[in-house]
């Protein structure tokens, strides 16, 4: 299966009538493996800051998580495993695998739990496959 089909078929899919706003799988080297058409254009420093928070959990909490210049307030997650952020009626979930970052961005009516489920389930599947 291609990386793009993971994004298209497993992330940008219908979840109880709701959809992620955008999604991507990005290698730990910062290279985009696949992304939805409207995934934000991000700076390499933003991905580095996310990776740093996985290494030193809590590092993003004081400053927020930035992606595409948009600031998300960091909320509960699993240190070293999942980072979750909130901005207004939407948010972001980032799951780290051994080779990359699985990122989902949502807005209402999708709920944070639905976004978490989509992103974390795919991340778990990739981890089980050694990716």
Coordinates of C-alpha atoms in Angstrom, one line a residue:
X1 CA 0.0 0.0 0.0
X2 CA 1.3 3.5 -0.9
X3 CA 1.8 6.1 1.8
X4 CA -0.7 8.3 0.0
X5 CA -3.4 5.6 0.3
X6 CA -2.8 5.5 4.1
X7 CA -3.7 9.2 4.2
X8 CA -6.5 9.1 1.6
X9 CA -8.2 5.8 2.8
X10 CA -7.4 5.6 6.5
X11 CA -7.2 9.2 7.6
X12 CA -9.4 11.3 5.3
X13 CA -12.2 8.8 5.7
X14 CA -15.7 9.2 7.0
X15 CA -16.0 8.9 10.8
X16 CA -19.6 9.0 11.8
X17 CA -20.2 11.6 9.0
X18 CA -17.2 13.7 10.0
X19 CA -13.8 14.1 8.3
X20 CA -10.3 15.4 9.3
X21 CA -9.6 18.8 7.9
X22 CA -6.1 17.6 6.7
X23 CA -3.7 14.8 7.4
X24 CA -0.1 13.8 6.7
X25 CA 2.6 11.2 7.4
X26 CA 6.0 12.8 7.8
X27 CA 9.3 11.0 8.2
X28 CA 11.4 11.7 11.3
X29 CA 13.8 13.4 8.8
X30 CA 11.1 16.0 8.1
X31 CA 10.3 14.6 4.6
X32 CA 6.6 14.4 3.7
X33 CA 5.7 10.8 2.8
X34 CA 2.0 11.7 2.0
X35 CA -0.4 14.4 2.8
X36 CA -3.9 15.6 2.0
X37 CA -4.3 18.3 -0.5
X38 CA -4.9 21.1 2.1
X39 CA -2.3 20.1 4.7
X40 CA -0.6 23.3 5.9
X41 CA 2.8 24.3 4.5
X42 CA 5.0 23.9 7.5
X43 CA 8.5 25.0 8.4
X44 CA 11.2 22.4 9.3
X45 CA 11.6 24.0 12.7
X46 CA 8.0 23.2 13.5
X47 CA 8.6 19.5 12.9
X48 CA 11.8 19.6 14.9
X49 CA 10.0 21.2 17.8
X50 CA 7.4 18.4 17.7
X51 CA 10.1 15.7 17.6
X52 CA 11.9 17.4 20.5
X53 CA 8.6 17.2 22.5
X54 CA 8.5 13.5 22.0
X55 CA 12.1 13.2 23.3
X56 CA 11.5 15.7 26.2
X57 CA 7.7 15.5 26.9
X58 CA 6.3 18.8 28.0
X59 CA 8.7 21.0 26.1
X60 CA 5.9 22.4 23.8
X61 CA 3.5 23.1 26.7
X62 CA 4.7 26.6 27.5
X63 CA 5.0 27.8 23.9
X64 CA 2.4 25.8 22.1
X65 CA 2.6 23.5 19.1
X66 CA 3.0 25.3 15.8
X67 CA 2.2 23.8 12.4
X68 CA 1.9 25.9 9.3
X69 CA 2.3 29.0 11.5
X70 CA -0.8 28.1 13.4
X71 CA -0.5 27.8 17.2
X72 CA -2.2 25.0 19.0
X73 CA -2.4 24.9 22.8
X74 CA -0.9 21.6 23.9
X75 CA -3.4 19.5 26.0
X76 CA -3.3 16.0 27.5
X77 CA -1.5 13.3 25.5
X78 CA 0.8 10.4 26.2
X79 CA 4.3 11.6 26.9
X80 CA 6.7 10.4 24.2
X81 CA 3.8 8.7 22.3
X82 CA 1.0 11.2 21.4
X83 CA 0.8 15.0 21.4
X84 CA -2.6 16.6 21.3
X85 CA -3.4 20.3 20.7
X86 CA -6.4 22.5 20.6
X87 CA -7.2 25.7 18.8
X88 CA -10.7 27.1 19.0
X89 CA -13.2 24.5 17.9
X90 CA -10.5 22.4 16.3
X91 CA -7.2 20.8 17.0
X92 CA -4.4 18.4 16.1
X93 CA -3.2 15.0 17.1
X94 CA 0.4 13.8 16.4
X95 CA 1.4 10.1 16.9
X96 CA 5.0 9.1 16.7
X97 CA 6.1 5.8 15.1
X98 CA 9.6 4.4 14.8
X99 CA 10.0 6.1 11.4
X100 CA 7.6 9.0 11.3
X101 CA 4.9 11.3 12.5
X102 CA 1.2 10.7 11.8
X103 CA -0.6 14.0 11.9
X104 CA -4.4 14.8 11.8
X105 CA -6.0 18.2 12.0
X106 CA -9.7 18.6 12.6
X107 CA -12.5 21.2 13.1
X108 CA -16.0 20.8 14.4
X109 CA -18.2 18.9 14.0
X110 CA -15.4 16.3 14.2
X111 CA -14.6 15.7 17.9
X112 CA -11.1 15.5 19.5
X113 CA -11.8 11.8 20.3
X114 CA -12.6 11.0 16.7
X115 CA -9.4 12.7 15.5
X116 CA -7.4 10.9 18.2
X117 CA -8.9 7.5 17.1
X118 CA -8.1 8.0 13.4
X119 CA -4.5 9.2 14.0
X120 CA -3.6 6.8 16.9
X121 CA -5.1 3.8 15.3
X122 CA -3.1 4.3 12.1
X123 CA 0.0 5.1 14.1
X124 CA -0.4 1.9 16.2
X125 CA -0.9 -0.2 12.9
X126 CA 2.4 1.3 11.5
X127 CA 4.2 0.6 14.8
X128 CA 3.0 -3.0 14.6
X129 CA 4.4 -3.2 11.1
X130 CA 7.8 -2.0 12.3
X131 CA 7.3 1.5 10.8

